[in-house]
Amino acid sequence: DTAVSQTPKYLVTQMGNDKSIKCEQNLGHDTMYWYKQDSKKFLKIMFSYNNKELIINETVPNRFSPKSPDKAHLNLHINSLELGDSAVYFCASSLQGAREKLFFGSGTQLSVL
Amino acid sequence: QQQVKQSPQSLIVQKGGISIINCAYENTAFDYFPWYQQFPGKGPALLIAIRPDVSEKKEGRFTISFNKSAKQFSLHIMDSQPGDSATYFCAATAYSGAGSYQLTFGKGTKLSVIP
């Protein structure tokens, strides 16, 4: 059973399109995150949700909008995609207060052409 | 300053050798220091972590050394194996409110262990 699953694994799209990435965790965690990993492997947090409430919202263009329908799901919607959005996006989850232990999904490779 | 500086960017070690990766931080609000391991095509996975009131933690071949006064910590991989070839990230956590913690990553070290 996959603990944190993301779909799709690969996403190739044209500039200007709108796309979504879905994330689900079956670990019973109450905190979920979105991270962006650029071509140089740098991992940067984008958003954090705790019990469906937005906790962290780093400086991310408002074209990126997270949605958490319930504690087990955190989706990422991206409007008007740009070339610079090409990256690997990772969803992660943790228990509230488990400061060091995040469980990551296997990532979504987004390529904007 | 929410930054963790990691070096080297890449590291090549012979099988059986010791791999050493170093990290430094400025923010004294950081209160936990994990290391993550990432294989190609996979998400990062927690490898080992240390609290700032401990100077060393060992798990198998992996050891974290922590120097609180210097604000530095390092990962040592003893008897490095080809299967250890991966990207390693140091990280640090700080409280971000509402019972949650934010994890800040270093820029990663790509380790290659050659036979």
Coordinates of C-alpha atoms in Angstrom, one line a residue:
Chain A
D1 CA 0.0 0.0 0.0
T2 CA 1.4 3.3 -1.1
A3 CA 1.5 5.7 1.9
V4 CA 1.5 9.0 0.0
S5 CA 0.4 8.8 -3.6
Q6 CA 0.4 11.5 -6.3
T7 CA -1.1 11.6 -9.7
P8 CA -0.1 12.0 -12.4
K9 CA 3.5 10.9 -12.3
Y10 CA 4.3 12.9 -15.4
L11 CA 2.5 16.0 -16.7
V12 CA 3.5 17.6 -20.0
T13 CA 1.5 20.6 -21.1
Q14 CA 1.6 23.8 -23.0
M15 CA 2.1 27.3 -21.6
G16 CA -1.0 29.0 -20.5
N17 CA -2.9 25.8 -19.7
D18 CA -4.4 25.0 -16.3
K19 CA -3.5 21.7 -14.6
S20 CA -4.1 19.9 -11.3
I21 CA -2.0 17.4 -9.3
K22 CA -3.7 15.2 -6.8
C23 CA -2.3 13.8 -3.6
E24 CA -3.7 11.3 -1.1
Q25 CA -2.2 9.8 2.0
N26 CA -3.4 6.7 3.9
L27 CA -1.2 7.2 7.0
G28 CA -3.8 9.0 9.1
H29 CA -1.6 12.1 9.2
D30 CA -3.1 15.5 9.8
T31 CA -0.6 17.7 8.1
M32 CA 0.1 17.7 4.4
Y33 CA 2.6 19.7 2.3
W34 CA 3.5 20.6 -1.2
Y35 CA 7.2 21.0 -2.1
K36 CA 8.8 22.1 -5.4
Q37 CA 12.1 20.6 -6.5
D38 CA 13.8 22.5 -9.2
S39 CA 16.3 21.2 -11.8
K40 CA 19.2 21.7 -9.3
K41 CA 17.4 19.4 -6.8
F42 CA 16.6 22.3 -4.4
L43 CA 13.5 21.5 -2.3
K44 CA 11.4 24.4 -1.3
I45 CA 8.1 24.3 0.6
M46 CA 5.1 25.8 -1.1
F47 CA 2.2 25.1 1.2
S48 CA 1.3 23.3 4.4
Y49 CA -2.1 22.3 5.6
N50 CA -3.0 21.1 9.1
N51 CA -6.4 19.5 9.5
K52 CA -7.5 21.2 6.2
E53 CA -6.4 24.6 7.4
L54 CA -3.7 26.5 5.5
I55 CA -0.7 27.0 7.8
I56 CA 2.2 27.8 5.5
N57 CA 1.9 29.7 2.3
E58 CA 5.4 30.6 1.0
T59 CA 5.9 33.2 -1.6
V60 CA 4.3 31.4 -4.4
P61 CA 2.5 33.0 -7.4
N62 CA -1.3 33.1 -6.8
R63 CA -1.6 31.0 -9.9
F64 CA -0.9 28.1 -7.5
S65 CA -3.9 27.2 -5.4
P66 CA -4.0 24.3 -3.0
K67 CA -7.2 22.6 -2.0
S68 CA -7.7 20.2 0.9
P69 CA -11.2 18.5 0.7
D70 CA -10.3 16.4 3.7
K71 CA -7.4 15.5 5.9
A72 CA -6.2 12.7 3.6
H73 CA -6.2 14.8 0.4
L74 CA -4.3 17.9 -0.7
N75 CA -4.5 18.8 -4.4
L76 CA -2.6 21.5 -6.2
H77 CA -4.1 23.5 -9.0
I78 CA -2.0 25.6 -11.3
N79 CA -3.5 28.2 -13.6
S80 CA -1.9 29.8 -16.7
L81 CA 1.2 27.6 -16.6
E82 CA 4.6 29.2 -17.4
L83 CA 7.9 27.7 -18.5
G84 CA 9.4 28.4 -15.1
D85 CA 6.8 26.2 -13.4
S86 CA 8.6 23.1 -14.9
A87 CA 9.9 21.1 -11.9
V88 CA 9.1 18.1 -9.8
Y89 CA 6.3 18.7 -7.3
F90 CA 6.2 16.5 -4.2
C91 CA 3.4 16.0 -1.8
A92 CA 4.2 15.0 1.8
S93 CA 2.5 14.3 5.0
S94 CA 3.3 14.1 8.7
L95 CA 1.7 13.8 12.1
Q96 CA 1.1 17.1 13.7
G97 CA 4.2 17.9 15.8
A98 CA 6.3 15.2 14.1
R99 CA 8.7 17.9 13.2
E100 CA 11.3 15.9 11.4
K101 CA 9.5 13.0 9.8
L102 CA 7.8 13.8 6.6
F103 CA 6.6 11.1 4.3
F104 CA 7.0 12.1 0.6
G105 CA 5.2 10.9 -2.4
S106 CA 7.2 9.9 -5.5
G107 CA 6.7 13.2 -7.2
T108 CA 5.0 14.7 -10.3
Q109 CA 7.4 15.7 -13.1
L110 CA 5.8 18.8 -14.6
S111 CA 7.1 19.9 -18.0
V112 CA 5.7 23.1 -19.5
L113 CA 6.4 23.5 -23.2
Chain B
Q1 CA 17.5 33.6 8.3
Q2 CA 15.7 30.5 7.2
Q3 CA 18.6 28.9 5.4
V4 CA 20.7 25.8 5.7
K5 CA 24.0 25.7 3.8
Q6 CA 25.1 22.3 2.6
S7 CA 28.4 21.1 1.1
P8 CA 29.8 19.6 -1.0
Q9 CA 27.4 19.7 -3.9
S10 CA 28.7 16.4 -5.1
L11 CA 30.9 13.7 -3.6
I12 CA 32.6 10.6 -5.1
V13 CA 33.7 8.0 -2.6
Q14 CA 35.2 4.5 -3.2
K15 CA 33.4 1.5 -1.8
G16 CA 34.3 1.0 1.8
G17 CA 35.3 4.6 2.3
I18 CA 33.7 7.3 4.6
S19 CA 31.4 9.8 3.1
I20 CA 31.1 13.1 4.9
I21 CA 28.5 15.8 4.2
N22 CA 28.5 19.1 6.1
C23 CA 25.7 21.6 6.9
A24 CA 25.6 24.9 8.7
Y25 CA 22.7 27.2 9.8
E26 CA 22.2 30.6 11.2
N27 CA 18.7 30.6 12.7
T28 CA 18.8 29.6 16.4
A29 CA 15.1 28.9 16.2
F30 CA 15.8 25.6 14.4
D31 CA 15.2 22.8 16.9
Y32 CA 15.6 19.5 15.1
F33 CA 18.0 18.4 12.4
P34 CA 17.0 15.5 10.1
W35 CA 18.8 14.1 7.1
Y36 CA 16.9 12.8 4.1
Q37 CA 18.0 10.4 1.3
Q38 CA 16.6 10.6 -2.2
F39 CA 17.0 8.1 -4.9
P40 CA 16.4 9.0 -8.6
G41 CA 12.7 9.1 -9.4
K42 CA 11.7 8.9 -5.7
G43 CA 10.7 11.3 -3.0
P44 CA 13.1 12.1 -0.2
A45 CA 12.9 9.7 2.8
L46 CA 14.0 10.3 6.4
L47 CA 17.3 8.7 7.1
I48 CA 18.3 9.9 10.6
A49 CA 17.7 12.9 12.8
I50 CA 19.2 14.6 15.8
R51 CA 18.1 17.0 18.5
P52 CA 20.3 20.0 19.4
D53 CA 21.0 18.8 22.9
V54 CA 22.8 15.7 21.6
S55 CA 26.3 15.9 20.0
E56 CA 26.2 12.6 18.1
K57 CA 23.6 10.0 16.9
K58 CA 24.5 6.7 15.2
E59 CA 22.2 4.4 13.3
G60 CA 24.0 1.5 11.7
R61 CA 26.6 3.0 9.3
F62 CA 25.1 6.5 9.5
T63 CA 26.2 9.0 12.1
I64 CA 25.2 12.6 12.7
S65 CA 27.6 14.9 14.5
F66 CA 26.2 18.1 15.9
N67 CA 28.1 21.2 17.1
K68 CA 25.6 23.6 18.6
S69 CA 28.0 26.4 19.3
A70 CA 29.3 26.4 15.7
K71 CA 25.8 25.9 14.4
Q72 CA 27.1 23.0 12.2
F73 CA 26.1 19.4 11.8
S74 CA 27.4 16.6 9.5
L75 CA 26.5 13.2 8.2
H76 CA 29.1 10.5 8.1
I77 CA 28.5 7.3 6.2
M78 CA 30.9 4.6 7.2
D79 CA 31.8 1.7 4.9
S80 CA 30.1 3.4 2.0
Q81 CA 28.4 1.1 -0.5
P82 CA 27.2 1.5 -4.1
G83 CA 23.6 1.3 -2.8
D84 CA 24.2 4.4 -0.8
S85 CA 24.5 6.4 -4.1
A86 CA 21.8 9.0 -3.8
T87 CA 21.2 12.7 -3.1
Y88 CA 21.4 13.6 0.6
F89 CA 19.6 16.6 2.1
C90 CA 20.3 18.1 5.5
A91 CA 17.4 19.9 7.0
A92 CA 16.3 21.9 10.0
T93 CA 12.9 22.4 11.5
A94 CA 11.3 25.5 13.2
Y95 CA 7.9 26.1 14.7
S96 CA 5.6 27.7 12.2
G97 CA 2.5 28.1 14.3
A98 CA -0.8 26.1 14.9
G99 CA 1.1 23.1 16.1
S100 CA 3.1 22.7 12.9
Y101 CA 6.7 22.8 12.0
Q102 CA 8.4 24.0 8.8
L103 CA 11.2 21.9 7.4
T104 CA 14.0 23.9 5.6
F105 CA 16.3 21.8 3.3
G106 CA 19.9 22.3 2.3
K107 CA 20.6 22.2 -1.4
G108 CA 21.6 18.6 -1.4
T109 CA 24.7 16.5 -2.0
K110 CA 24.8 13.9 -4.8
L111 CA 26.8 11.0 -3.5
S112 CA 28.3 8.5 -5.9
V113 CA 30.0 5.4 -4.4
I114 CA 32.2 3.6 -6.9
P115 CA 33.1 0.0 -6.7

